[in-house]
mmCIF file of C-alpha atoms in Angstrom:
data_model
loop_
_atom_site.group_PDB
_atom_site.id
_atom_site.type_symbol
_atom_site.label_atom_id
_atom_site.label_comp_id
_atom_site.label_asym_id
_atom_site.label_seq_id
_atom_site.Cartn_x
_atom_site.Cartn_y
_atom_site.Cartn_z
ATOM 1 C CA UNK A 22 0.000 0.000 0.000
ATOM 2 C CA UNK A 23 0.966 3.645 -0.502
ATOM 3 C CA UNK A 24 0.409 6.659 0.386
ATOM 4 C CA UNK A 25 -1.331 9.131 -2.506
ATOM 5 C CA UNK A 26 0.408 12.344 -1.137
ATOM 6 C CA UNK A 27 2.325 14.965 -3.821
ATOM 7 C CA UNK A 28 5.281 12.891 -4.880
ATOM 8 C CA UNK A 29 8.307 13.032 -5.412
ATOM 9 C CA UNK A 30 10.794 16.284 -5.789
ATOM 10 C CA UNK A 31 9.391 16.535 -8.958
ATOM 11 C CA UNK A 32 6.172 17.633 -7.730
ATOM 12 C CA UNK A 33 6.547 20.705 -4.905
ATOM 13 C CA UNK A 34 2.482 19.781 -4.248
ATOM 14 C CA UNK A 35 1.727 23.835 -5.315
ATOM 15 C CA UNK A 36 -0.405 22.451 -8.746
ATOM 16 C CA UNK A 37 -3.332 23.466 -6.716
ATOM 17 C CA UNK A 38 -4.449 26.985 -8.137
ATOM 18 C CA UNK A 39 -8.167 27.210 -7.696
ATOM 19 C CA UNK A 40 -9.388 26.546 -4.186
ATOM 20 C CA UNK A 41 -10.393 22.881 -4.118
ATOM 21 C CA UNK A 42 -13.444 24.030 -1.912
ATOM 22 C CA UNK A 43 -14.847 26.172 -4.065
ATOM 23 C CA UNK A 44 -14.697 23.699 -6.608
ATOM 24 C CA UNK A 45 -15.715 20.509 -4.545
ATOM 25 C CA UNK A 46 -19.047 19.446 -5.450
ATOM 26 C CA UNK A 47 -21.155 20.684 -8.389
ATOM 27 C CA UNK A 48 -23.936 18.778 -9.201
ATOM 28 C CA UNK A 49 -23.920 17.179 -12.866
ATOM 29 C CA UNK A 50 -20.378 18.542 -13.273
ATOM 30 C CA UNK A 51 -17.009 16.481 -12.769
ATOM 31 C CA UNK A 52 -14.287 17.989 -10.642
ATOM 32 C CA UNK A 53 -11.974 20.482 -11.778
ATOM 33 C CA UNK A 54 -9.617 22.051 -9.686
ATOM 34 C CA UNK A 55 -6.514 20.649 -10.917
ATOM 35 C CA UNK A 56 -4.783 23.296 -13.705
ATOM 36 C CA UNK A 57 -0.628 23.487 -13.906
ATOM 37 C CA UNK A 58 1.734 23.722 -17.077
ATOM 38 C CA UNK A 59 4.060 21.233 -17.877
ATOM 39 C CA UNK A 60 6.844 21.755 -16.089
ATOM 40 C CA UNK A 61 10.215 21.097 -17.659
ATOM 41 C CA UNK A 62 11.191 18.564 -14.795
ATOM 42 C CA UNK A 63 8.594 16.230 -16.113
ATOM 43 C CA UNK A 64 9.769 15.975 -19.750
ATOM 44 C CA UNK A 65 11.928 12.703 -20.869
ATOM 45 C CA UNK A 66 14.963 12.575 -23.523
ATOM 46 C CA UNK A 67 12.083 13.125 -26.145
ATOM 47 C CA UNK A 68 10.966 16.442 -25.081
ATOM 48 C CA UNK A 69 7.471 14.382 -23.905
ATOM 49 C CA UNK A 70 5.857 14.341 -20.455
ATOM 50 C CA UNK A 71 7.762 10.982 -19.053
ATOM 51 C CA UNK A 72 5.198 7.812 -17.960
ATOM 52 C CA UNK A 73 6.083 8.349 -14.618
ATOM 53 C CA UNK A 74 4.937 12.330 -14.473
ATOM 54 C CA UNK A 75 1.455 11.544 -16.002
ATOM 55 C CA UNK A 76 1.339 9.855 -12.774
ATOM 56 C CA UNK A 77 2.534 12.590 -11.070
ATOM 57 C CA UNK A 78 0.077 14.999 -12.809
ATOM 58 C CA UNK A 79 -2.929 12.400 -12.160
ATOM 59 C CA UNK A 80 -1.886 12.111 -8.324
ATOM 60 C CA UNK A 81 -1.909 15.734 -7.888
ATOM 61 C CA UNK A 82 -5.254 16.268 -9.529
ATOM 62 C CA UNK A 83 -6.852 13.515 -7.233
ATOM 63 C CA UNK A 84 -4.975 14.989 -3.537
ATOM 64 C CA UNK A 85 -7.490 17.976 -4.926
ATOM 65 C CA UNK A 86 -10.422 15.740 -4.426
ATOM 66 C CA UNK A 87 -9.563 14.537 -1.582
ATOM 67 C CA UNK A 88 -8.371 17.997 -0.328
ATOM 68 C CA UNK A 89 -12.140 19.236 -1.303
ATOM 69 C CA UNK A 90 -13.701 15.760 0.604
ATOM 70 C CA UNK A 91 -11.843 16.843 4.197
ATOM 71 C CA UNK A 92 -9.260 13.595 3.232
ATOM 72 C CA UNK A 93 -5.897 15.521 2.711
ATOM 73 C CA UNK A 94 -2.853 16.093 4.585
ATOM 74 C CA UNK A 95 -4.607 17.876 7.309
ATOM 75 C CA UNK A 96 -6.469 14.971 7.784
ATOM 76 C CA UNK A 97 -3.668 12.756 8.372
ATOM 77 C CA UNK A 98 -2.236 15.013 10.876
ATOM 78 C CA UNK A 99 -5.916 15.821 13.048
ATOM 79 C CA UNK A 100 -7.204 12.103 12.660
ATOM 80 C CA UNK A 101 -4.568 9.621 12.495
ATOM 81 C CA UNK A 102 -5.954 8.254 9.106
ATOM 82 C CA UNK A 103 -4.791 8.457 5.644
ATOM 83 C CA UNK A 104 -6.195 7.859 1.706
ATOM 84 C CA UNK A 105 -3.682 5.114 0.318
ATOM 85 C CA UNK A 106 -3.673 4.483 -3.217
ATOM 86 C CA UNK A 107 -4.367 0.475 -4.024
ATOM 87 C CA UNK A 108 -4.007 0.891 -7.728
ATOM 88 C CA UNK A 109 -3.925 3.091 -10.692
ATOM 89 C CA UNK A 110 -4.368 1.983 -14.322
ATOM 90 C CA UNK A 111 -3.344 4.652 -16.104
ATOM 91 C CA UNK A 112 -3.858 4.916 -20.255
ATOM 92 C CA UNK A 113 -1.991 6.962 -22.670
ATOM 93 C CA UNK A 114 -3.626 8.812 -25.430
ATOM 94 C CA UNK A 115 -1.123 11.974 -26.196
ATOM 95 C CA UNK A 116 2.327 13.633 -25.841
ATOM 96 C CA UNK A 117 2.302 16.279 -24.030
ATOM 97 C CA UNK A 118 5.289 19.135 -24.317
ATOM 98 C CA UNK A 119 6.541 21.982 -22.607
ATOM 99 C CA UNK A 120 4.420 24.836 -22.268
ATOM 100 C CA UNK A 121 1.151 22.771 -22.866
ATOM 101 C CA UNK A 122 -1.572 23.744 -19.876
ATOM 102 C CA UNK A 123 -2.382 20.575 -18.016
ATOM 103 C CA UNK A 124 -6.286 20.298 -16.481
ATOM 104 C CA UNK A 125 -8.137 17.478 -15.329
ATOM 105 C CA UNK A 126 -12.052 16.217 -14.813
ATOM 106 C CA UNK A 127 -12.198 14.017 -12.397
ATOM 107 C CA UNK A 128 -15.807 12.004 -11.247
ATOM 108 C CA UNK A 129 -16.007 10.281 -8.296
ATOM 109 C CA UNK A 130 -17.137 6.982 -9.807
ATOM 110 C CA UNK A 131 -17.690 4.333 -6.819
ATOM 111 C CA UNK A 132 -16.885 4.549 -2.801
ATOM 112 C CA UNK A 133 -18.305 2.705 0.160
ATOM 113 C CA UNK A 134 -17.515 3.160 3.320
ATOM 114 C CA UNK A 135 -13.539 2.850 3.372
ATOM 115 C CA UNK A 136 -13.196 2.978 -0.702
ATOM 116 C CA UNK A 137 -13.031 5.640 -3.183
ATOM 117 C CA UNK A 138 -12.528 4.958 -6.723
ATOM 118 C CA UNK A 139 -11.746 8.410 -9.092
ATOM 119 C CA UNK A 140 -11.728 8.392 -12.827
ATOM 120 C CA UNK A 141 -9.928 11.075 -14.432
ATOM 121 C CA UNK A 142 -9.660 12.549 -17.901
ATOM 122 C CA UNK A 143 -6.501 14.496 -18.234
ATOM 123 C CA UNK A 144 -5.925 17.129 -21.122
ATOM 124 C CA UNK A 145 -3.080 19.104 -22.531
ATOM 125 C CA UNK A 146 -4.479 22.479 -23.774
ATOM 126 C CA UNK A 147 -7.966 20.659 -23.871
ATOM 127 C CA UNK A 148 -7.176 17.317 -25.931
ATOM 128 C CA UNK A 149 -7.541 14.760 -24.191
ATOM 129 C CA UNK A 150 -4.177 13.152 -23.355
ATOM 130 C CA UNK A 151 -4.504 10.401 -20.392
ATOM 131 C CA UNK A 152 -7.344 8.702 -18.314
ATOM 132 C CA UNK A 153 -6.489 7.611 -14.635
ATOM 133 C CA UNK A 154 -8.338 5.571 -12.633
ATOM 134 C CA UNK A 155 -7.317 5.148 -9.002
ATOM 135 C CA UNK A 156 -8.643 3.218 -6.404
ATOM 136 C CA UNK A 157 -7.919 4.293 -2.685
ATOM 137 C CA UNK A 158 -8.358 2.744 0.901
ATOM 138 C CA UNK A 159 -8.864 4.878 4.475
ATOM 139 C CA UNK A 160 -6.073 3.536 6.947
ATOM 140 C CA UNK A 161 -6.364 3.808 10.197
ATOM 141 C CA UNK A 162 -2.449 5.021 10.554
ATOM 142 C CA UNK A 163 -1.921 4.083 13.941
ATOM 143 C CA UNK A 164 -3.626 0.602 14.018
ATOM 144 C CA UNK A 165 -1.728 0.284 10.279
ATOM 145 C CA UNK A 166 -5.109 -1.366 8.900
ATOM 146 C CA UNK A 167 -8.480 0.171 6.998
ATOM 147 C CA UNK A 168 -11.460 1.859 8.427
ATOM 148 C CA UNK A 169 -14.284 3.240 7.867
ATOM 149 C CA UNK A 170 -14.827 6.725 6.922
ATOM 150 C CA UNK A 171 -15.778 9.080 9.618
ATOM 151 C CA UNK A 172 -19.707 10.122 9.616
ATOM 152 C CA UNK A 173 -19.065 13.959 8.817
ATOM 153 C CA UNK A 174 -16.562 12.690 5.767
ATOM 154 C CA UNK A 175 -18.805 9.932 4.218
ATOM 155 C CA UNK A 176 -21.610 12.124 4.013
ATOM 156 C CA UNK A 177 -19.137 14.559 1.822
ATOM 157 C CA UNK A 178 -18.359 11.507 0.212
ATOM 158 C CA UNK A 179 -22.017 10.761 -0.356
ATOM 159 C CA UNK A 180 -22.591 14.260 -1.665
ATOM 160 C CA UNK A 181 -19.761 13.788 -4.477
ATOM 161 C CA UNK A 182 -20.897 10.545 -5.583
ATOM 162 C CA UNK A 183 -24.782 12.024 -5.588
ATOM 163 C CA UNK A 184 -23.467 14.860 -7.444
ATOM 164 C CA UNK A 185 -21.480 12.816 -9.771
ATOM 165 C CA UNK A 186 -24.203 10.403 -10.512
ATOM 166 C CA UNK A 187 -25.536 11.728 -13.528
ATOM 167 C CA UNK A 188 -21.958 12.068 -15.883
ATOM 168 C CA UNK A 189 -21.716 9.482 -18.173
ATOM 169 C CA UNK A 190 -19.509 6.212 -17.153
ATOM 170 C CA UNK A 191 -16.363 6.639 -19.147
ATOM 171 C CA UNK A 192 -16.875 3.729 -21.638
ATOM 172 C CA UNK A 193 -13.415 1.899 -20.504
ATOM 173 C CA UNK A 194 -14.255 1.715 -17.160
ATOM 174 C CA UNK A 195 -14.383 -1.720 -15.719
ATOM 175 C CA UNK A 196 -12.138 -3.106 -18.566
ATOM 176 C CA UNK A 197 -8.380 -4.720 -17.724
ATOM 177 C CA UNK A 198 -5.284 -3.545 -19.559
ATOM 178 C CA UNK A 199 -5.128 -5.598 -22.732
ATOM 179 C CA UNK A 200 -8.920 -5.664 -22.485
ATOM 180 C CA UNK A 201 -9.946 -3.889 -25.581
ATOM 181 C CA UNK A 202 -11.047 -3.931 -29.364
ATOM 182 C CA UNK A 203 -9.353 -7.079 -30.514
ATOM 183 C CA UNK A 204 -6.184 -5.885 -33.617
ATOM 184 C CA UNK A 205 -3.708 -8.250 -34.878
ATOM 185 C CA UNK A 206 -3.382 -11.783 -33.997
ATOM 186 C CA UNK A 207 -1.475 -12.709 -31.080
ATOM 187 C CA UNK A 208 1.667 -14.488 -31.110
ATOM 188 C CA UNK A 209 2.104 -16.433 -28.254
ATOM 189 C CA UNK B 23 16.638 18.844 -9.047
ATOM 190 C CA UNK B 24 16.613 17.402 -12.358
ATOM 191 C CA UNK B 25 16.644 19.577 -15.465
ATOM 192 C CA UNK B 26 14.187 16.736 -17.449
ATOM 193 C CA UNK B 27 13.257 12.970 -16.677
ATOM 194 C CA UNK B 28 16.632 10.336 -16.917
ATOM 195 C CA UNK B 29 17.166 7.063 -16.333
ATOM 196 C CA UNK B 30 19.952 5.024 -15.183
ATOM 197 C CA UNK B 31 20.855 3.092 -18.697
ATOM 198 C CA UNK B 32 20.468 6.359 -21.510
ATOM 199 C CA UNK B 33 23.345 6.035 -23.768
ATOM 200 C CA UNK B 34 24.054 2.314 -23.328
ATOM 201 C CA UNK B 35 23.995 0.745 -26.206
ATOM 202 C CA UNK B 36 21.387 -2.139 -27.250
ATOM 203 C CA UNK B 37 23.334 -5.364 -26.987
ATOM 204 C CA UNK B 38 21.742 -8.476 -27.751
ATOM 205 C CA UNK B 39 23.372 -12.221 -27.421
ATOM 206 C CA UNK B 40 21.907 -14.765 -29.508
ATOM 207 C CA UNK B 41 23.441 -17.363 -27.774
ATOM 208 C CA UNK B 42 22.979 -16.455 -24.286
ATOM 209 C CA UNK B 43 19.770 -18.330 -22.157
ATOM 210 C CA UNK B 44 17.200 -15.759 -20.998
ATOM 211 C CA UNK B 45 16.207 -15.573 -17.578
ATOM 212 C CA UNK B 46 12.656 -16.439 -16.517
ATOM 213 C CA UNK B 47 11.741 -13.388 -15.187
ATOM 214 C CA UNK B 48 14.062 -11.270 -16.537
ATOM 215 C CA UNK B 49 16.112 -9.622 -13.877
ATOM 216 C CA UNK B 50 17.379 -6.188 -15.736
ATOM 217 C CA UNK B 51 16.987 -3.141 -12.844
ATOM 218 C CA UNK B 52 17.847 -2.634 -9.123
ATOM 219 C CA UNK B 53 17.935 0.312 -7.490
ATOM 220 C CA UNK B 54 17.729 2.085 -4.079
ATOM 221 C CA UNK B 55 15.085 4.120 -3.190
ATOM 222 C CA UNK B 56 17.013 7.345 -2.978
ATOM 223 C CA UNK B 57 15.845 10.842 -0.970
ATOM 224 C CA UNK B 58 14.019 12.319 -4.064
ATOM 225 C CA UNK B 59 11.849 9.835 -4.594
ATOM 226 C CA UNK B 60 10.487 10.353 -0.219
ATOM 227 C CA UNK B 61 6.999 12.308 0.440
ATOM 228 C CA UNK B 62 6.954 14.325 3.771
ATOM 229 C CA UNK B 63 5.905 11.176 5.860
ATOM 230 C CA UNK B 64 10.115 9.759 4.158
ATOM 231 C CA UNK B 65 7.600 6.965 2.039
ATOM 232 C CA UNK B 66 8.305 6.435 -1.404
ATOM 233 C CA UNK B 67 5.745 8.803 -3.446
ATOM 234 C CA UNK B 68 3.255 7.074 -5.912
ATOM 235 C CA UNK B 69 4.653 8.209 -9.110
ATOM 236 C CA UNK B 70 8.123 7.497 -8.432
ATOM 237 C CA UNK B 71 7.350 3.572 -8.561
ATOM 238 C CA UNK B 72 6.372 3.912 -12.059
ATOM 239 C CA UNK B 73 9.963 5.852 -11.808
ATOM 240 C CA UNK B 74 11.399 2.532 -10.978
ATOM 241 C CA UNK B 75 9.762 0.179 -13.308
ATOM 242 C CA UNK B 76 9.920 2.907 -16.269
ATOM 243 C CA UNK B 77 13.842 1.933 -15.367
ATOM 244 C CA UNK B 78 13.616 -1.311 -15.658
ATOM 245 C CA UNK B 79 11.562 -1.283 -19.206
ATOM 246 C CA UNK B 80 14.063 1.018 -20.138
ATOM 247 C CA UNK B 81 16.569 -1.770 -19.088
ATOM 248 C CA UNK B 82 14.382 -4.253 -21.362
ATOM 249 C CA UNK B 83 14.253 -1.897 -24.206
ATOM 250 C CA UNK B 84 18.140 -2.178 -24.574
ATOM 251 C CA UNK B 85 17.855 -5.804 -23.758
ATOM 252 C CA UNK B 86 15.882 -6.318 -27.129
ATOM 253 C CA UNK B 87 17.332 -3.916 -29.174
ATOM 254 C CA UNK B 88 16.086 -0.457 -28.804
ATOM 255 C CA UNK B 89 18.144 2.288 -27.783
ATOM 256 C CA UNK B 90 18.989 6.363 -28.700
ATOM 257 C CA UNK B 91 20.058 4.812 -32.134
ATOM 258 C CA UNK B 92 17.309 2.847 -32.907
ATOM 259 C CA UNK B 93 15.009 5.842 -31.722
ATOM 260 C CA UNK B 94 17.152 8.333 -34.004
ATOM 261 C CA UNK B 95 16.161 6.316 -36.450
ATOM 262 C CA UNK B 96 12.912 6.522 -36.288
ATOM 263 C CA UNK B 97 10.976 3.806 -34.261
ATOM 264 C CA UNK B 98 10.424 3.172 -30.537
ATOM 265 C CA UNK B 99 8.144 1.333 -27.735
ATOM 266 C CA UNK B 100 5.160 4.027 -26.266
ATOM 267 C CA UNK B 101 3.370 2.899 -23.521
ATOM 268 C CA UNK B 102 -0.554 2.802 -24.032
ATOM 269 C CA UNK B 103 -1.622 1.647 -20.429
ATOM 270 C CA UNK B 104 -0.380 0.718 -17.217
ATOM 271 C CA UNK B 105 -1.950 -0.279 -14.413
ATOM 272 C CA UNK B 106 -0.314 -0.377 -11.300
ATOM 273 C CA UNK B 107 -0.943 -2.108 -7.686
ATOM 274 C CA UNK B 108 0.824 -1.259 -4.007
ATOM 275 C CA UNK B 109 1.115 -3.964 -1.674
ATOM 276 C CA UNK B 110 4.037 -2.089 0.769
ATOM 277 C CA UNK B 111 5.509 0.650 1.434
ATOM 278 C CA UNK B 112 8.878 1.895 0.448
ATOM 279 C CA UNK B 113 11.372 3.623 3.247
ATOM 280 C CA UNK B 114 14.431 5.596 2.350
ATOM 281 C CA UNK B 115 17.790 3.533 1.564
ATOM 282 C CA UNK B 116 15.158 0.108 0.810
ATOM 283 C CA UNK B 117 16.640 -2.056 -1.681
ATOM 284 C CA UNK B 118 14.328 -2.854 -4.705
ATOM 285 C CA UNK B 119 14.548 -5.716 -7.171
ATOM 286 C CA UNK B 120 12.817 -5.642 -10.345
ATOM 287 C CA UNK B 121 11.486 -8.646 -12.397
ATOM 288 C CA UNK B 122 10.167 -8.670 -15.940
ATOM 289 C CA UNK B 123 8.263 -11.045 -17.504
ATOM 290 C CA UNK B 124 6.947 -11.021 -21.094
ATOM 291 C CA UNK B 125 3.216 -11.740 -21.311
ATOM 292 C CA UNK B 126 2.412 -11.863 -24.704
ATOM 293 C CA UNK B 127 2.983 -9.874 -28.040
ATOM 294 C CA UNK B 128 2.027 -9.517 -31.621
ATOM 295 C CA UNK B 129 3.800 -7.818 -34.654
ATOM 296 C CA UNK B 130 3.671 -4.428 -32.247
ATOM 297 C CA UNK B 131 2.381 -4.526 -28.946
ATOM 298 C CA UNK B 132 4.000 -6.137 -25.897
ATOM 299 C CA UNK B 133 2.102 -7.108 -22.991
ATOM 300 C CA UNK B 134 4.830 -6.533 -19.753
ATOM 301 C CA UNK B 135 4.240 -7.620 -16.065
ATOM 302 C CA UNK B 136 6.687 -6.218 -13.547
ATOM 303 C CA UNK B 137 7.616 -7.033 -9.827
ATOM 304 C CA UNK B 138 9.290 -4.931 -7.383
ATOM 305 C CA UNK B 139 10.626 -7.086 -4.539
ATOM 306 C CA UNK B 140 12.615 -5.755 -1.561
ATOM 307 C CA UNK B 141 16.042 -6.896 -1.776
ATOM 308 C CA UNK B 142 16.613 -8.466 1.196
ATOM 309 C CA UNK B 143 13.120 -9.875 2.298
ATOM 310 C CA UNK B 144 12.067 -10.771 -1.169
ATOM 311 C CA UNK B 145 8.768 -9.411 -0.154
ATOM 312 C CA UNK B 146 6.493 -8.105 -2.843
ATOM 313 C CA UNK B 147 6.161 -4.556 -2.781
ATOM 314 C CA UNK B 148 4.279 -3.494 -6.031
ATOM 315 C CA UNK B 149 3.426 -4.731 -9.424
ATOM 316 C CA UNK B 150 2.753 -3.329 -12.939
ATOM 317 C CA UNK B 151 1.057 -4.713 -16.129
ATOM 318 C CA UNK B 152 1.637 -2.546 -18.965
ATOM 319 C CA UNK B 153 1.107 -2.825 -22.762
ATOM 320 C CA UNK B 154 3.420 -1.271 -25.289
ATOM 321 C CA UNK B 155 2.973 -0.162 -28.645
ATOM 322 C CA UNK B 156 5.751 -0.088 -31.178
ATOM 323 C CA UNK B 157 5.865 3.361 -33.268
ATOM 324 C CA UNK B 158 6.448 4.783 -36.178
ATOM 325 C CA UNK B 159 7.472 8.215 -34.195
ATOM 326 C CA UNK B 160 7.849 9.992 -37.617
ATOM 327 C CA UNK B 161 4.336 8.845 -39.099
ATOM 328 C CA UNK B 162 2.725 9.200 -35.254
ATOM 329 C CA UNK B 163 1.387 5.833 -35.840
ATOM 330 C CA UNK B 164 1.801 2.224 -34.658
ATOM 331 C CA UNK B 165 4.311 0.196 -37.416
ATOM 332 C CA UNK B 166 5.348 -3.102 -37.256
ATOM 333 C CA UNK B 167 8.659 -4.267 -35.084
ATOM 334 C CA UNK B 168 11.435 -4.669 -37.854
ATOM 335 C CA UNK B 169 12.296 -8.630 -38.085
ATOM 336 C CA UNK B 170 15.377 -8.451 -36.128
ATOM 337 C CA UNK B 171 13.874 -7.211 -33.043
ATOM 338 C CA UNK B 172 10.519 -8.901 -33.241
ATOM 339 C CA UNK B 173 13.003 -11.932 -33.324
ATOM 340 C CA UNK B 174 14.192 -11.295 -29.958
ATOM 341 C CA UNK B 175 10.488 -10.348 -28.205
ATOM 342 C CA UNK B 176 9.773 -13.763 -29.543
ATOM 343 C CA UNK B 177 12.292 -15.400 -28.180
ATOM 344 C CA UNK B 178 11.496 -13.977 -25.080
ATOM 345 C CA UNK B 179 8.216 -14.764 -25.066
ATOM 346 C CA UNK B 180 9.518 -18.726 -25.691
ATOM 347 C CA UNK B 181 11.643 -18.386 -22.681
ATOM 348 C CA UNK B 182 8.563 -17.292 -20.551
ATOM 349 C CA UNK B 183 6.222 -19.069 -21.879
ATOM 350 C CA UNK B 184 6.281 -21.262 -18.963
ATOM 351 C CA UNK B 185 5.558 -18.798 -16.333
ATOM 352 C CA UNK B 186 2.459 -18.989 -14.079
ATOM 353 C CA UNK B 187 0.021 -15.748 -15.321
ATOM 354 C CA UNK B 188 0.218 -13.358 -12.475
ATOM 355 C CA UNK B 189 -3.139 -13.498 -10.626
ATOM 356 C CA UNK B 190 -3.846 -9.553 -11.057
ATOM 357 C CA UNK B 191 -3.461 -9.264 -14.480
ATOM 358 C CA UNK B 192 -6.280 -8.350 -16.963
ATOM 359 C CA UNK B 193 -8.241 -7.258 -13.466
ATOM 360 C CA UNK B 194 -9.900 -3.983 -13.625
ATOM 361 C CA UNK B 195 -10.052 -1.702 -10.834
ATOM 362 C CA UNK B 196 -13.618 -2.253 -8.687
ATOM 363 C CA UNK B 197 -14.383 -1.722 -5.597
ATOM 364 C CA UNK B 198 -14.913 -5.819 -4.612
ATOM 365 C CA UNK B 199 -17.915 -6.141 -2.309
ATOM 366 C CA UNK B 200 -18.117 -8.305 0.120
ATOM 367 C CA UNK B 201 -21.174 -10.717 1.228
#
C-alpha cells in the first residue's frame, strides 16, 4: 500500500491553483480544480511528459479531491488516518510538451464506506491526453489497517458521488489492460 | 533537481546475445530508493514507482534492441496503459529488485508484467502490467517491429512461456464487495 500524497521532488504539491473548496461538489459537473503547465522537470529525452509524471500529474489532480472531501494532509495530521492508493491503471492517449496547460475532470465513480474509486480525464491544452483511474483505501495510521470513513466525511463523500451520478460512465471503465477492441493476432 | 526525466541506462547501447539463455523473469533493474523519490511522511511517493519500473523497461528496451540509435532512427516502444498495484511501502535507503516477464505480443504490442521485490526480504512490494505499442514516431502511428527485433520479443516470449500468469493481471479496478 501507498500513500497518494504529492510525490516526489518533482512535484513541490503547489499544482493546486483554484481553491479545491470552491470547486468541490457541483452537481452534474465532474471535478476540476486541478490546472498546472508542464513543467520542464517532467519531460523525458524526447521532449514528452515521461510515464512516470502523467502519474505525477494524475496524483496531484486527485490529492485535490480529496483535499475538497476533508481527506488531505490535514487529515492525516488531526485524525490519524490516511487515503492510500491500491491501484492506478493509467492509459496513454497523447504527448504532451513543454508549455502545454495541463487540467483534469475528475468524477467520483464508486466509494463505500472505506473505498473511493476516481476516474480522471486528463488534457493538454484541452485534448484529451490520459485517463487515470485510481482506487484508494482509508487507513487507520496508527492501528496500520483500513477503516471506515468518519460520519461527517462519508456524508461529503455521499454528496460527491450524488453529485457525480448523472456524468456518463467513461466507456473503458471496468475493462483490464489488454482488455480492448481485438487488432492483430497474437503471437504467443 | 533534475533539469528533465533520466534514467539510469540512456546512452548504453542495445546489446543483444543470440546465444545467451534468458532468464525467466528477466532480472534487468535494481535500485535504491534514494531521498528524491520520499513524500513528507520519508515513504516512497506514488509516481516514483512507475519511476522505478519505467527503469527497468528502459533496461528491457536495450535488452531487445532499442536504444537512442534505434530511436534516431525513427521507431520506438510508447506505452498505451499501465496499471499499477501497491502492496508495501517503500522507506528511504530500501533495496528494490525488479522482475520482468513477457506476457504476450504480436507484430507491435508487448504485454509486460513487472515485480518490485525488496532486496533483502524478497517481499512483494508493487506490481505493474503494462502494454506497449511499437511506433512509427515519424508517421505518429503504430508500425510493425522490424524482423530483427521482433526476433528477440519472440524469443522472449519462448523463454517465458512457462511462467504462471500473475493473478492480477487483466483485473480492472472495482471496488470488490463483500457478502
Amino acid at each position: 500500500m501507498r500513500s497518494w500524497s504529492t510525490c516526489c521532488s518533482c512535484s513541490n504539491g503547489t499544482a493546486a491553483m483554484a481553491d479545491p473548496a470552491d470547486a468541490s461538489i457541483t452537481p452534474g459537473a465532474p471535478f476540476t480544480a486541478y490546472r498546472e503547465p508542464v513543467r520542464a522537470e517532467w519531460l523525458d529525452y524526447n521532449g514528452h511528459l515521461n510515464d512516470a509524471s502523467y502519474a505525477i500529474v494524475l496524483s496531484a489532480a486527485h490529492e485535490l479531491v480529496l483535499e475538497s472531501l476533508g481527506l488531505s494532509a490535514a487529515y492525516r495530521a488531526s485524525h490519524q488516518a490516511s487515503m492510500f492508493t491500491l491501484e492506478t491503471h493509467i492509459r496513454f492517449l497523447a504527448e504532451c510538451s513543454a508549455g502545454q496547460i495541463l487540467t483534469a475532470a475528475t468524477q467520483l465513480v464508486e466509494a463505500d464506506t472505506k473505498r473511493l474509486r476516481l476516474h480522471s480525464e486528463l488534457y493538454a491544452d484541452e485534448v484529451l491526453a490520459a485517463t487515470g483511474e485510481s482506487l484508494y483505501l482509508h487507513v487507520d495510521t496508527v492501528a496500520g489497517r483500513s477503516a471506515p470513513l468518519p460520519d461527517e466525511r462519508q456524508a461529503r463523500v455521499d454528496a460527491m458521488l450524488a453529485a457525480h451520478a448523472g456524468l456518463p460512465r467513461p466507456a473503458h471503465l471496468g475493462l483490464g489492460v489488454g482488455t480492448r477492441p481485438a487488432a492483430a493476432t497474437g503471437a504467443s | 533537481m533534475a533539469e528533465r526525466v533520466t534514467t539510469p541506462y540512456e546512452g548504453r547501447p542495445a546489446v543483444w546475445d543470440d546465444g545467451a539463455e534468458i532468464p525467466a523473469p528477466l532480472r534487468l533493474h535494481e535500485t535504491t530508493a534514494p531521498p528524491a523519490w520520499m513524500d513528507y511522511n520519508d515513504h516512497m511517493s506514488e509516481s516514483c514507482f512507475l519511476l522505478a519500473f519505467g527503469d527497468s523497461a528502459d533496461a528491457f528496451f536495450r535488452f531487445i534492441g532499442i536504444d537512442e540509435a534505434y530511436r534516431a532512427a525513427g521507431h520506438s516502444l510508447y506505452t498505451s496503459q499501465t496499471h499499477l498495484h501497491h502492496r508495501q511501502e517503500v522507506s528511504l535507503g530500501e533495496p528494490l529488485v525488479m522482475t520482468l516477464q513477457l506476457l504476450d505480443h504480436d507484430r507491435r504490442r508487448l504485454h509486460l508484467y513487472h515485480e518490485m521485490r525488496h532486496g533483502e526480504t524478497d517481499a512483494l512490494i508493487a506490481m505493474a502490467e503494462q502494454l506497449l505499442v511499437h511506433v512509427d514516431t515519424e508517421a505518429g502511428r503504430s508500425s510493425d517491429m522490424p524482423e530483427d527485433l521482433y526476433e528477440h520479443v519472440a524469443a522472449i516470449r519462448r523463454a517465458h512461456a512457462a511462467l504462471p500468469q500473475p493473478a492480477v493481471v487483466g483485473h480492472p479496478i472495482a471496488i470488490r464487495h463483500s457478502k
